[in-house]
mmCIF file of C-alpha atoms in Angstrom:
data_model
loop_
_atom_site.group_PDB
_atom_site.id
_atom_site.type_symbol
_atom_site.label_atom_id
_atom_site.label_comp_id
_atom_site.label_asym_id
_atom_site.label_seq_id
_atom_site.Cartn_x
_atom_site.Cartn_y
_atom_site.Cartn_z
ATOM 1 C CA MET A 1 -15.660 -25.704 -20.897
ATOM 2 C CA ASN A 2 -13.749 -22.948 -19.142
ATOM 3 C CA ALA A 3 -10.243 -22.073 -20.323
ATOM 4 C CA PRO A 4 -7.480 -23.085 -17.891
ATOM 5 C CA ARG A 5 -6.610 -20.363 -15.438
ATOM 6 C CA GLU A 6 -3.147 -18.842 -15.561
ATOM 7 C CA LEU A 7 -0.871 -20.167 -12.847
ATOM 8 C CA GLU A 8 -0.447 -17.696 -10.020
ATOM 9 C CA ARG A 9 3.131 -16.492 -9.620
ATOM 10 C CA THR A 10 3.165 -16.299 -5.853
ATOM 11 C CA ALA A 11 5.303 -17.454 -2.953
ATOM 12 C CA ASP A 12 5.096 -17.349 0.832
ATOM 13 C CA LEU A 13 8.083 -18.643 2.744
ATOM 14 C CA ARG A 14 10.051 -18.310 5.946
ATOM 15 C CA ARG A 15 13.758 -18.479 6.667
ATOM 16 C CA ASP A 16 14.828 -18.722 10.296
ATOM 17 C CA THR A 17 18.372 -18.703 11.631
ATOM 18 C CA LYS A 18 19.929 -17.887 14.998
ATOM 19 C CA GLU A 19 20.441 -14.329 13.691
ATOM 20 C CA THR A 20 17.167 -13.564 11.921
ATOM 21 C CA LYS A 21 13.607 -14.708 11.349
ATOM 22 C CA ILE A 22 12.326 -13.634 7.945
ATOM 23 C CA ARG A 23 8.997 -14.085 6.163
ATOM 24 C CA VAL A 24 8.488 -13.011 2.558
ATOM 25 C CA ALA A 25 5.174 -13.313 0.726
ATOM 26 C CA LEU A 26 4.794 -11.966 -2.800
ATOM 27 C CA ASN A 27 2.728 -11.905 -5.945
ATOM 28 C CA LEU A 28 4.730 -11.088 -9.062
ATOM 29 C CA ASP A 29 1.546 -10.020 -10.847
ATOM 30 C CA GLY A 30 0.330 -7.639 -8.184
ATOM 31 C CA THR A 31 -0.405 -3.926 -8.039
ATOM 32 C CA GLY A 32 2.487 -2.753 -5.892
ATOM 33 C CA GLN A 33 0.970 -3.166 -2.446
ATOM 34 C CA ALA A 34 3.491 -3.523 0.388
ATOM 35 C CA GLN A 35 3.487 -4.441 4.066
ATOM 36 C CA LEU A 36 7.014 -4.070 5.384
ATOM 37 C CA ALA A 37 8.507 -4.391 8.853
ATOM 38 C CA THR A 38 12.255 -4.950 9.015
ATOM 39 C CA GLY A 39 13.038 -2.629 11.912
ATOM 40 C CA ILE A 40 15.144 -0.405 9.620
ATOM 41 C CA GLY A 41 13.070 2.508 8.365
ATOM 42 C CA PHE A 42 15.106 3.475 5.320
ATOM 43 C CA PHE A 43 15.386 -0.174 4.258
ATOM 44 C CA ASP A 44 11.589 -0.470 4.413
ATOM 45 C CA HIS A 45 11.443 2.626 2.194
ATOM 46 C CA MET A 46 13.715 0.929 -0.355
ATOM 47 C CA LEU A 47 11.730 -2.320 -0.286
ATOM 48 C CA ASP A 48 8.600 -0.262 -0.893
ATOM 49 C CA GLN A 49 10.220 0.965 -4.119
ATOM 50 C CA ILE A 50 10.595 -2.655 -5.274
ATOM 51 C CA ALA A 51 6.908 -3.311 -4.659
ATOM 52 C CA ARG A 52 5.589 -0.054 -6.066
ATOM 53 C CA HIS A 53 7.719 0.221 -9.186
ATOM 54 C CA GLY A 54 7.935 -3.518 -9.835
ATOM 55 C CA LEU A 55 4.156 -3.945 -9.421
ATOM 56 C CA ILE A 56 4.860 -6.756 -6.972
ATOM 57 C CA ASP A 57 2.607 -7.253 -3.971
ATOM 58 C CA LEU A 58 5.121 -7.730 -1.188
ATOM 59 C CA THR A 59 4.965 -8.612 2.493
ATOM 60 C CA ILE A 60 8.226 -8.753 4.438
ATOM 61 C CA GLU A 61 8.428 -9.381 8.174
ATOM 62 C CA ALA A 62 11.878 -9.489 9.727
ATOM 63 C CA GLU A 63 13.156 -9.969 13.258
ATOM 64 C CA GLY A 64 16.914 -9.622 13.402
ATOM 65 C CA ASP A 65 19.809 -8.914 15.719
ATOM 66 C CA LEU A 66 19.603 -5.154 15.229
ATOM 67 C CA HIS A 67 21.263 -4.656 18.615
ATOM 68 C CA ILE A 68 24.443 -5.656 16.754
ATOM 69 C CA ASP A 69 23.799 -3.891 13.452
ATOM 70 C CA GLY A 70 21.640 -4.213 10.354
ATOM 71 C CA HIS A 71 23.921 -6.540 8.403
ATOM 72 C CA HIS A 72 22.249 -9.889 9.071
ATOM 73 C CA THR A 73 18.740 -8.488 8.680
ATOM 74 C CA VAL A 74 19.397 -6.779 5.345
ATOM 75 C CA GLU A 75 21.381 -9.693 3.896
ATOM 76 C CA ASP A 76 18.845 -12.290 5.009
ATOM 77 C CA VAL A 77 15.937 -10.297 3.603
ATOM 78 C CA GLY A 78 17.802 -10.293 0.277
ATOM 79 C CA ILE A 79 18.332 -14.056 0.498
ATOM 80 C CA THR A 80 14.690 -14.757 1.372
ATOM 81 C CA LEU A 81 13.359 -12.396 -1.282
ATOM 82 C CA GLY A 82 15.564 -14.143 -3.847
ATOM 83 C CA MET A 83 14.231 -17.524 -2.767
ATOM 84 C CA ALA A 84 10.649 -16.272 -3.029
ATOM 85 C CA VAL A 85 11.139 -14.799 -6.503
ATOM 86 C CA ALA A 86 12.742 -18.037 -7.716
ATOM 87 C CA GLN A 87 9.833 -20.050 -6.355
ATOM 88 C CA ALA A 88 7.205 -17.730 -7.839
ATOM 89 C CA VAL A 89 8.759 -17.533 -11.317
ATOM 90 C CA GLY A 90 9.088 -21.312 -11.631
ATOM 91 C CA ASN A 91 10.790 -22.635 -14.777
ATOM 92 C CA LYS A 92 10.689 -19.129 -16.377
ATOM 93 C CA ALA A 93 8.667 -20.287 -19.374
ATOM 94 C CA GLY A 94 7.150 -17.336 -21.211
ATOM 95 C CA ILE A 95 8.949 -14.528 -19.363
ATOM 96 C CA THR A 96 10.841 -11.765 -21.146
ATOM 97 C CA ARG A 97 13.959 -12.852 -19.173
ATOM 98 C CA TYR A 98 15.976 -9.634 -19.617
ATOM 99 C CA GLY A 99 15.144 -6.294 -18.070
ATOM 100 C CA HIS A 100 16.807 -2.914 -17.803
ATOM 101 C CA SER A 101 16.008 0.532 -16.472
ATOM 102 C CA TYR A 102 17.498 3.972 -16.004
ATOM 103 C CA VAL A 103 15.998 5.957 -13.121
ATOM 104 C CA PRO A 104 16.822 9.552 -12.102
ATOM 105 C CA LEU A 105 16.112 11.336 -8.844
ATOM 106 C CA ASP A 106 17.191 14.953 -8.928
ATOM 107 C CA GLU A 107 20.980 14.870 -9.445
ATOM 108 C CA ALA A 108 21.284 11.079 -9.159
ATOM 109 C CA LEU A 109 20.965 8.582 -12.007
ATOM 110 C CA SER A 110 21.262 4.794 -11.848
ATOM 111 C CA ARG A 111 21.100 1.956 -14.364
ATOM 112 C CA VAL A 112 20.155 -1.632 -13.541
ATOM 113 C CA VAL A 113 20.197 -4.594 -15.927
ATOM 114 C CA VAL A 114 18.948 -8.072 -14.966
ATOM 115 C CA ASP A 115 19.019 -11.468 -16.639
ATOM 116 C CA PHE A 116 17.060 -14.429 -15.247
ATOM 117 C CA SER A 117 19.917 -16.583 -16.465
ATOM 118 C CA GLY A 118 19.990 -19.276 -13.792
ATOM 119 C CA ARG A 119 23.543 -18.115 -13.012
ATOM 120 C CA PRO A 120 24.065 -15.880 -9.967
ATOM 121 C CA GLY A 121 26.283 -12.882 -10.566
ATOM 122 C CA LEU A 122 26.415 -9.359 -9.151
ATOM 123 C CA HIS A 123 28.367 -6.483 -10.638
ATOM 124 C CA MET A 124 27.676 -3.346 -8.631
ATOM 125 C CA HIS A 125 29.348 0.043 -8.832
ATOM 126 C CA VAL A 126 27.734 2.586 -6.509
ATOM 127 C CA PRO A 127 30.131 5.136 -4.989
ATOM 128 C CA PHE A 128 27.925 6.222 -2.107
ATOM 129 C CA LYS A 129 28.638 9.746 -0.886
ATOM 130 C CA SER A 130 27.757 8.835 2.694
ATOM 131 C CA GLY A 131 28.176 5.742 4.831
ATOM 132 C CA MET A 132 24.762 6.070 6.468
ATOM 133 C CA VAL A 133 21.287 7.123 5.387
ATOM 134 C CA GLY A 134 19.170 7.355 8.495
ATOM 135 C CA GLY A 135 19.764 4.052 10.292
ATOM 136 C CA PHE A 136 20.808 2.264 7.087
ATOM 137 C CA ASP A 137 24.464 1.464 6.387
ATOM 138 C CA THR A 138 24.884 2.030 2.645
ATOM 139 C CA GLN A 139 27.418 -0.836 2.447
ATOM 140 C CA LEU A 140 24.492 -3.165 3.114
ATOM 141 C CA ALA A 141 22.896 -2.393 -0.244
ATOM 142 C CA TYR A 142 25.562 -4.648 -1.776
ATOM 143 C CA GLU A 143 24.852 -7.392 0.769
ATOM 144 C CA PHE A 144 21.124 -7.228 -0.014
ATOM 145 C CA PHE A 145 21.645 -7.597 -3.742
ATOM 146 C CA GLN A 146 24.301 -10.298 -3.296
ATOM 147 C CA GLY A 147 21.885 -12.326 -1.193
ATOM 148 C CA PHE A 148 19.162 -11.785 -3.775
ATOM 149 C CA VAL A 149 21.160 -12.874 -6.831
ATOM 150 C CA ASN A 150 22.569 -15.938 -5.079
ATOM 151 C CA HIS A 151 19.077 -17.286 -4.449
ATOM 152 C CA ALA A 152 17.025 -15.849 -7.315
ATOM 153 C CA LEU A 153 19.760 -17.149 -9.660
ATOM 154 C CA VAL A 154 19.997 -13.978 -11.716
ATOM 155 C CA THR A 155 22.785 -11.916 -13.213
ATOM 156 C CA LEU A 156 22.519 -8.324 -12.025
ATOM 157 C CA HIS A 157 24.453 -5.236 -13.105
ATOM 158 C CA ILE A 158 23.973 -2.100 -11.008
ATOM 159 C CA ASP A 159 25.640 1.221 -11.816
ATOM 160 C CA ASN A 160 25.086 4.582 -10.201
ATOM 161 C CA LEU A 161 26.096 6.887 -13.046
ATOM 162 C CA ARG A 162 25.996 10.087 -11.025
ATOM 163 C CA GLY A 163 24.818 11.364 -7.685
ATOM 164 C CA GLU A 164 25.828 13.574 -4.778
ATOM 165 C CA ASN A 165 23.223 12.576 -2.185
ATOM 166 C CA ALA A 166 23.389 9.031 -0.810
ATOM 167 C CA HIS A 167 19.619 8.869 -0.253
ATOM 168 C CA HIS A 168 19.061 9.752 -3.906
ATOM 169 C CA GLN A 169 21.748 7.333 -5.074
ATOM 170 C CA CYS A 170 20.254 4.433 -3.151
ATOM 171 C CA GLU A 171 16.688 5.227 -4.121
ATOM 172 C CA THR A 172 17.512 5.376 -7.838
ATOM 173 C CA VAL A 173 19.209 1.986 -7.536
ATOM 174 C CA PHE A 174 16.201 0.330 -5.902
ATOM 175 C CA LYS A 175 13.711 1.970 -8.269
ATOM 176 C CA ALA A 176 15.740 0.939 -11.317
ATOM 177 C CA PHE A 177 16.043 -2.587 -9.901
ATOM 178 C CA ALA A 178 12.262 -2.730 -9.524
ATOM 179 C CA ARG A 179 11.626 -1.527 -13.070
ATOM 180 C CA ALA A 180 14.191 -3.950 -14.493
ATOM 181 C CA LEU A 181 12.592 -6.837 -12.569
ATOM 182 C CA ARG A 182 9.174 -5.824 -13.859
ATOM 183 C CA MET A 183 10.397 -5.879 -17.457
ATOM 184 C CA ALA A 184 12.205 -9.208 -17.117
ATOM 185 C CA LEU A 185 9.286 -10.949 -15.405
ATOM 186 C CA THR A 186 6.611 -9.672 -17.783
ATOM 187 C CA PRO A 187 5.197 -12.477 -19.939
ATOM 188 C CA ASP A 188 6.266 -12.231 -23.574
ATOM 189 C CA PRO A 189 3.090 -12.662 -25.667
ATOM 190 C CA ARG A 190 5.133 -13.924 -28.625
ATOM 191 C CA SER A 191 6.792 -16.661 -26.545
ATOM 192 C CA ALA A 192 3.960 -17.969 -24.388
ATOM 193 C CA GLY A 193 5.051 -21.120 -22.610
ATOM 194 C CA VAL A 194 8.510 -21.046 -24.192
ATOM 195 C CA ILE A 195 11.660 -21.003 -22.048
ATOM 196 C CA PRO A 196 13.679 -18.016 -23.321
ATOM 197 C CA SER A 197 16.954 -19.845 -23.947
ATOM 198 C CA THR A 198 18.477 -21.792 -26.844
ATOM 199 C CA LYS A 199 19.472 -24.407 -24.248
ATOM 200 C CA GLY A 200 15.811 -25.091 -23.474
ATOM 201 C CA SER A 201 16.241 -24.512 -19.734
ATOM 202 C CA LEU A 202 17.326 -21.758 -17.369
#
């Protein structure tokens, strides 16, 4: 008799509003492949960091009101990605739960810590040196992560410890986020099938 196959940690969902139409498909146990089309080039570059360094196969298709600005598109991608991660991770049995990472890029250094706690919370300190990177408003990084934590139900601490170039600052944040996610979502071989909480649920 064959052993039962591991459940696939995947999701494929859509979120449509009058402002945006978003599709996110992902595999948490992927190889880092990405197909991204948000209409904001630098944002696609940041989402690619999540896929590549988180080893998450990620497809994101977004149609938003970019004739206004990028706010709704970036925020709603964060919301939909959070929903997809929550769906794919399920009841969180067997995951490591906590993840952290420090990532440098030249003069910039960022630290990200995540807890799949079931309680949404964002604490972000990133003093961007520029308001824009390409066509991306750096204020929207906060809106992306706020949307994500609200729907993935995680606690997330993001700190840019140093940096003089806004591109580098933002990229270290997204890379560190990806690595922290990867750590937190990795199955813990010593706690297979066990929900990592003394409460018995997350």
